[in-house]
Amino acid sequence: MYGTTTGEIDETQEEQERLLAFEARIARGEKIEPGDWMPAEYRRQLIRMISQHAHSEIVGQLPEGAWITRAPSLRRKMILLAKVQDEAGHGQYLYHAAETLGVRREEMLEALLAGKAKYSNVFNYPTLTWADVGVIGYLVDFAAILNQTMLARCSYGPYARAMVRICAEENFHKKQGQDIVIRLAQGTPCQRAMVQDAINRWWQPTLMMFGPPDHDSPNTPILKRWGIKTKTNDELRQVFLDTIVPELHALGLTIPDPDLRYDEGSGHWLIGPIHWDEFWRVVRGEGPCNKERMAARIQAHEDGRWVRQALAAYAQKQTAA
Ligand code: BYC
């Protein structure tokens, strides 16, 4: 077929041609769809990333959800309820997107509940005051928007399309957080102190959310080659800094970093060291709230068992009929 004598070489050449055709499609900006041929590593990387992303949305409901019963007004409560519900919806879209790659939702959930799956570091910190809800919406959701706007252009169709809708909702989430932060920053000395304290505590975890520095990010090269990521972790972190630092300064708030400075030459805000030891401890499950978050997820899963059983019994009955 290719002028070779052994089937093995044919197979290797065929594989290489498929890979070249696949990469040419990505270079042309075409989307890869579930039934299309894709390298096993492309599939593996997407399942890894999308399932981690789905878990982050689900676990990410917990820190803010803790404030639904304590929101300072009915209006704030309604907004927060809608936001937390949106995060559950994002988890649903993302589990669906991962399922198109051949992984079962049950497998993904088992991995999460067994403590084997990763989810974003940032959701393993406590929400101590109402200002934390504002800072999560403003800083954490803004960080997520930057990352997800990039992913809305990724090469895998179902992930890219899920991101378009998620980003629209995340913009509303950011605005509600920014609104809380502005109100507190313009409030009484006590409110200003509360919002400053929240920024001090969430600053480092939010910077870490973009992932380890590029020299320590093993997945980035292949993700960039195949159009899943188009920017590196450090590049996105810099966009975040250049936008958020002037905004927080304009509100009279400070950044908890003595090394923070504006570099006239590059036009960028430069920061001191990020606490990467802390990041890896949190990712390993040793953060301040990892155990609490997992216990809450396991409890929710157990509480929902009867619903899953009823749905399975109904589906079985329909098939038998
Ligand atoms: N936390 O090679 P790297 C939300 C892991 S939720 C924990 O740079 P990659 C929201 C990484 O998995 C939105 N682990 O990885 C919800 C890898 O380990 P494995 C969350 C992290 O994939 C509710 C290892 O470190 N967004 O917005 O190239 C309320 C080496 O890293 C983290 C997403 O999930 C981390 N932060 O880049 C409010 C976005 N970072 O898997 C808000 C989708 C890295 O090799 N994900 N690790 O064992 C991504 O864009 C990328 O996966 C990352 C990391 C940029 C996060």
Coordinates of C-alpha atoms and ligand atoms in Angstrom, one line a residue:
M1 CA 0.0 0.0 0.0
Y2 CA 2.8 2.4 0.8
G3 CA 5.5 0.6 -1.0
T4 CA 6.6 -1.3 2.1
T5 CA 6.9 -5.0 2.7
T6 CA 5.7 -5.5 6.2
G7 CA 2.3 -4.8 7.7
E8 CA 3.9 -3.3 10.8
I9 CA 5.6 -0.6 8.7
D10 CA 2.4 0.0 6.8
E11 CA 0.6 0.5 10.1
T12 CA 3.3 2.9 11.4
Q13 CA 3.2 4.9 8.2
E14 CA -0.6 4.9 8.2
E15 CA -0.5 6.2 11.8
Q16 CA 1.9 9.0 10.9
E17 CA -0.2 10.1 7.9
R18 CA -3.3 10.2 10.1
L19 CA -1.4 12.3 12.6
L20 CA -0.2 14.7 9.9
A21 CA -3.8 15.0 8.6
F22 CA -5.1 15.5 12.1
E23 CA -2.5 18.3 12.8
A24 CA -3.3 19.9 9.4
R25 CA -7.0 20.1 10.4
I26 CA -6.0 21.8 13.6
A27 CA -3.7 24.2 11.8
R28 CA -6.6 25.1 9.5
G29 CA -8.7 26.0 12.6
E30 CA -11.1 23.1 12.1
K31 CA -12.8 21.6 15.2
I32 CA -12.2 17.9 16.0
E33 CA -15.5 16.2 16.7
P34 CA -16.2 13.1 18.8
G35 CA -16.4 10.6 15.9
D36 CA -13.2 11.9 14.3
W37 CA -9.9 10.1 14.4
M38 CA -7.6 11.5 17.1
P39 CA -4.4 10.4 18.7
A40 CA -4.8 8.4 21.9
E41 CA -2.8 11.1 23.8
Y42 CA -5.1 13.9 22.5
R43 CA -8.1 11.9 23.9
R44 CA -6.3 11.2 27.2
Q45 CA -5.3 14.9 27.7
L46 CA -8.8 16.1 27.0
I47 CA -10.4 13.6 29.4
R48 CA -7.9 14.6 32.1
M49 CA -8.5 18.3 31.6
I50 CA -12.2 18.3 31.1
S51 CA -12.9 16.0 34.0
Q52 CA -10.7 18.0 36.3
H53 CA -12.6 21.1 35.1
A54 CA -16.0 19.5 35.8
H55 CA -14.9 18.5 39.3
S56 CA -13.7 22.0 39.9
E57 CA -17.1 23.5 39.0
I58 CA -18.9 21.0 41.3
V59 CA -16.5 21.3 44.3
G60 CA -16.4 25.1 43.6
Q61 CA -20.0 25.4 44.7
L62 CA -19.1 24.6 48.3
P63 CA -17.1 27.7 49.4
E64 CA -19.7 30.2 48.2
G65 CA -22.6 27.9 48.9
A66 CA -21.7 28.2 52.6
W67 CA -22.9 31.8 52.5
I68 CA -26.3 31.3 50.8
T69 CA -28.0 31.2 54.3
R70 CA -26.0 34.1 55.5
A71 CA -26.2 36.6 52.6
P72 CA -26.7 40.1 53.9
S73 CA -29.9 40.8 51.9
L74 CA -32.6 38.9 50.0
R75 CA -31.2 40.4 46.7
R76 CA -27.7 39.2 47.5
K77 CA -29.1 35.8 48.4
M78 CA -31.0 35.4 45.1
I79 CA -27.9 36.5 43.1
L80 CA -25.7 34.1 45.0
L81 CA -28.2 31.2 44.6
A82 CA -28.2 31.8 40.9
K83 CA -24.4 31.8 40.7
V84 CA -24.0 28.6 42.7
Q85 CA -26.7 26.9 40.6
D86 CA -24.8 28.0 37.4
E87 CA -21.7 26.3 38.6
A88 CA -23.6 23.0 38.9
G89 CA -24.8 23.5 35.3
H90 CA -21.2 24.1 34.2
G91 CA -20.3 20.8 35.8
Q92 CA -23.1 19.1 33.9
Y93 CA -22.0 20.5 30.5
L94 CA -18.4 19.5 31.2
Y95 CA -19.2 15.9 32.3
H96 CA -21.2 15.6 29.0
A97 CA -18.3 17.0 27.0
A98 CA -15.9 14.4 28.7
E99 CA -18.4 11.6 28.0
T100 CA -18.1 12.3 24.2
L101 CA -14.6 11.0 24.5
G102 CA -15.7 7.6 25.8
V103 CA -15.3 8.0 29.5
R104 CA -18.3 7.2 31.7
R105 CA -19.5 9.8 34.2
E106 CA -19.6 7.2 37.0
E107 CA -15.8 6.5 36.4
M108 CA -15.1 10.3 36.7
L109 CA -17.2 10.6 39.9
E110 CA -15.6 7.5 41.4
A111 CA -12.2 9.0 40.8
L112 CA -13.2 12.3 42.5
L113 CA -14.8 10.7 45.5
A114 CA -11.9 8.3 46.0
G115 CA -9.6 11.3 46.1
K116 CA -7.7 10.2 42.9
A117 CA -8.9 13.0 40.7
K118 CA -7.6 16.6 40.8
Y119 CA -9.7 19.7 41.0
S120 CA -8.7 23.4 41.2
N121 CA -6.5 24.2 44.2
V122 CA -8.5 27.4 44.9
F123 CA -11.5 25.7 46.3
N124 CA -9.7 24.2 49.3
Y125 CA -9.6 27.5 51.3
P126 CA -12.3 28.6 53.8
T127 CA -14.8 31.5 53.1
L128 CA -14.5 33.3 56.5
T129 CA -16.5 36.5 55.8
W130 CA -19.1 37.8 53.3
A131 CA -16.2 39.7 51.6
D132 CA -14.8 36.3 50.5
V133 CA -17.9 35.8 48.3
G134 CA -17.1 39.1 46.6
V135 CA -13.4 38.3 46.2
I136 CA -14.1 34.8 44.8
G137 CA -16.5 36.3 42.2
Y138 CA -14.2 39.1 41.3
L139 CA -10.8 37.5 41.3
V140 CA -11.4 33.7 41.0
D141 CA -14.1 34.0 38.4
F142 CA -12.0 36.6 36.4
A143 CA -9.1 34.2 36.4
A144 CA -11.5 31.4 35.2
I145 CA -12.8 33.7 32.5
L146 CA -9.3 34.4 31.1
N147 CA -8.6 30.6 31.0
Q148 CA -11.9 29.6 29.6
T149 CA -12.1 32.3 26.9
M150 CA -8.9 30.7 25.6
L151 CA -10.5 27.2 25.9
A152 CA -13.6 28.5 24.0
R153 CA -11.3 28.5 21.0
C154 CA -9.8 25.1 21.6
S155 CA -9.6 22.4 18.9
Y156 CA -12.1 20.0 20.4
G157 CA -15.6 21.0 19.4
P158 CA -17.7 19.8 22.4
Y159 CA -15.3 21.5 24.9
A160 CA -15.1 24.7 22.9
R161 CA -18.9 25.0 22.6
A162 CA -19.4 24.3 26.4
M163 CA -17.0 27.1 27.1
V164 CA -18.9 29.7 25.1
R165 CA -21.9 29.3 27.3
I166 CA -19.9 29.0 30.5
C167 CA -18.0 32.2 29.8
A168 CA -21.2 34.2 29.3
E169 CA -22.4 33.0 32.7
E170 CA -18.9 33.6 34.3
N171 CA -19.0 37.2 33.2
F172 CA -22.2 37.7 35.3
H173 CA -20.4 35.9 38.2
K174 CA -17.5 38.3 37.9
K175 CA -19.8 41.3 37.9
Q176 CA -21.6 40.2 41.0
G177 CA -18.3 39.7 42.8
Q178 CA -16.9 43.0 41.6
D179 CA -20.1 44.8 42.8
I180 CA -19.7 43.3 46.3
V181 CA -16.0 44.3 46.4
I182 CA -16.7 47.9 45.2
R183 CA -19.5 48.3 47.8
L184 CA -17.3 47.1 50.6
A185 CA -14.3 49.1 49.5
Q186 CA -16.5 52.2 49.6
G187 CA -18.1 51.3 52.9
T188 CA -17.2 51.7 56.6
P189 CA -13.6 51.3 57.9
C190 CA -14.7 47.8 59.1
Q191 CA -16.0 46.8 55.7
R192 CA -12.8 48.1 54.0
A193 CA -10.7 46.1 56.4
M194 CA -12.9 43.0 55.8
V195 CA -12.5 43.2 52.0
Q196 CA -8.8 43.9 52.2
D197 CA -8.4 40.8 54.5
A198 CA -10.2 38.7 51.9
I199 CA -8.0 39.9 49.1
N200 CA -4.9 39.2 51.3
R201 CA -6.0 35.6 51.8
W202 CA -7.3 34.8 48.2
W203 CA -4.4 36.6 46.3
Q204 CA -1.9 33.7 46.2
P205 CA -4.5 30.9 45.7
T206 CA -5.9 32.8 42.7
L207 CA -2.5 33.3 41.1
M208 CA -1.8 29.6 41.6
M209 CA -5.1 28.7 39.8
F210 CA -3.4 29.3 36.4
G211 CA -1.2 26.3 37.1
P212 CA 2.5 25.9 37.8
P213 CA 5.1 28.1 36.1
D214 CA 5.7 27.2 32.4
H215 CA 9.1 25.5 33.2
D216 CA 7.2 23.2 35.5
S217 CA 4.1 22.5 33.4
P218 CA 4.6 19.1 31.7
N219 CA 1.3 19.2 29.8
T220 CA 1.5 22.6 28.2
P221 CA 3.7 21.7 25.2
I222 CA 1.4 19.0 23.8
L223 CA -1.7 20.9 24.7
K224 CA -0.4 23.9 22.7
R225 CA 0.8 21.7 19.8
W226 CA -2.8 20.3 19.4
G227 CA -4.6 23.6 19.9
I228 CA -6.2 22.8 23.3
K229 CA -4.3 25.6 25.0
T230 CA -3.3 28.6 23.0
K231 CA -1.6 30.4 25.9
T232 CA 0.7 29.1 28.6
N233 CA 0.0 29.3 32.4
D234 CA 2.4 32.2 32.9
E235 CA 1.1 34.1 29.9
L236 CA -2.5 34.0 31.2
R237 CA -1.3 34.8 34.8
Q238 CA 0.3 38.0 33.4
V239 CA -2.9 39.1 31.6
F240 CA -4.7 38.7 34.9
L241 CA -2.1 40.7 36.8
D242 CA -2.0 43.5 34.2
T243 CA -5.8 43.9 34.4
I244 CA -6.6 43.3 38.1
V245 CA -3.7 45.2 39.8
P246 CA -4.7 48.7 38.5
E247 CA -8.4 47.9 39.2
L248 CA -7.8 47.0 42.9
H249 CA -5.5 50.0 43.3
A250 CA -8.2 52.3 41.9
L251 CA -10.5 51.0 44.7
G252 CA -7.8 51.9 47.3
L253 CA -7.1 48.3 48.0
T254 CA -3.6 46.9 48.3
I255 CA -1.9 43.7 46.9
P256 CA -0.2 41.5 49.5
D257 CA 3.1 41.4 47.8
P258 CA 6.1 43.6 48.8
D259 CA 7.8 42.9 45.5
L260 CA 4.9 44.1 43.3
R261 CA 6.1 46.7 40.9
Y262 CA 5.2 48.1 37.5
D263 CA 7.9 47.6 34.9
E264 CA 7.9 50.5 32.5
G265 CA 10.1 48.7 29.9
S266 CA 7.7 45.8 29.4
G267 CA 4.5 47.5 30.5
H268 CA 3.8 44.6 32.9
W269 CA 3.1 44.3 36.6
L270 CA 5.8 42.1 38.2
I271 CA 5.3 40.1 41.3
G272 CA 7.4 38.3 44.0
P273 CA 7.5 34.5 44.4
I274 CA 4.3 32.5 44.3
H275 CA 4.1 29.9 47.1
W276 CA 4.4 26.8 45.0
D277 CA 5.1 24.5 47.9
E278 CA 1.7 25.4 49.3
F279 CA 0.2 24.8 45.9
W280 CA 1.5 21.3 45.7
R281 CA 0.5 20.5 49.3
V282 CA -3.1 21.6 48.4
V283 CA -3.1 19.6 45.2
R284 CA -1.9 16.5 47.1
G285 CA -5.0 16.9 49.4
E286 CA -3.3 18.7 52.3
G287 CA -4.9 22.1 52.0
P288 CA -7.0 23.8 54.7
C289 CA -10.3 22.4 53.5
N290 CA -9.6 19.4 51.2
K291 CA -11.0 16.9 53.7
E292 CA -14.1 19.0 54.4
R293 CA -14.8 19.5 50.7
M294 CA -14.4 15.7 50.0
A295 CA -16.6 14.8 52.9
A296 CA -19.3 17.2 51.7
R297 CA -19.2 15.7 48.1
I298 CA -19.3 12.1 49.5
Q299 CA -22.3 13.0 51.6
A300 CA -24.1 14.7 48.7
H301 CA -23.4 11.6 46.5
E302 CA -24.8 9.3 49.2
D303 CA -27.9 11.5 49.7
G304 CA -28.5 11.3 45.9
R305 CA -28.2 7.5 45.7
W306 CA -32.0 6.9 45.9
V307 CA -32.5 9.3 42.9
R308 CA -30.0 7.4 40.8
Q309 CA -31.5 4.1 41.8
A310 CA -35.0 5.3 40.9
L311 CA -33.8 6.6 37.5
A312 CA -32.0 3.4 36.7
A313 CA -35.1 1.3 37.7
Y314 CA -37.3 3.5 35.5
A315 CA -35.0 3.2 32.5
Q316 CA -34.9 -0.6 33.0
K317 CA -38.7 -0.7 33.0
Q318 CA -38.9 1.4 29.9
T319 CA -36.5 -0.9 28.0
A320 CA -38.4 -4.0 29.2
A321 CA -41.8 -2.6 28.1
Ligands
BYC1 N1 -5.3 23.1 40.7 O1 1.0 20.7 33.2 P1 0.2 21.6 34.0 C1 -14.4 27.9 38.3 C2 -2.1 20.1 38.0 S1 -13.8 26.3 38.1 C3 -5.0 21.8 40.8 O2 0.4 23.0 33.9 P2 -2.3 21.8 32.5 C4 -15.4 28.2 39.4 C5 -2.4 19.6 36.6 O3 -3.7 19.0 36.5 C6 -12.7 26.5 36.7 N2 -4.2 21.1 40.0 O4 -1.4 21.3 33.7 C7 -16.2 27.2 39.9 C8 -1.3 18.7 36.3 O5 -1.5 17.4 37.0 P3 -1.9 16.1 36.1 C9 -11.5 25.7 36.9 C10 -3.6 21.8 39.1 O6 -3.4 21.0 32.4 C11 -17.0 27.5 41.0 C12 -0.1 19.3 37.1 O7 -0.7 20.2 38.0 N3 -10.8 25.8 35.6 O8 -14.1 28.8 37.6 O9 -1.4 22.1 31.3 C13 -17.0 28.8 41.6 C14 0.8 20.1 36.1 O10 0.2 21.2 35.6 C15 -3.8 23.2 38.9 C16 -10.3 24.8 34.9 O11 -10.3 23.7 35.4 C17 -4.7 23.8 39.7 N4 -5.0 25.2 39.7 O12 -2.7 23.3 33.0 C18 -16.2 29.8 41.1 C19 -9.7 25.1 33.6 N5 -3.0 23.6 37.8 O13 -3.3 16.3 35.6 C20 -15.4 29.5 40.0 C21 -9.3 23.9 32.8 C22 -2.4 22.6 37.4 O14 -0.9 16.0 35.0 N6 -8.0 23.5 33.0 N7 -2.7 21.5 38.1 O15 -1.8 15.0 37.1 C23 -6.9 24.1 32.5 O16 -7.0 25.1 31.8 C24 -5.5 23.5 32.8 O17 -5.7 22.1 33.2 C25 -4.7 24.3 33.9 C26 -3.4 23.5 34.2 C27 -4.4 25.6 33.4 C28 -5.5 24.3 35.2

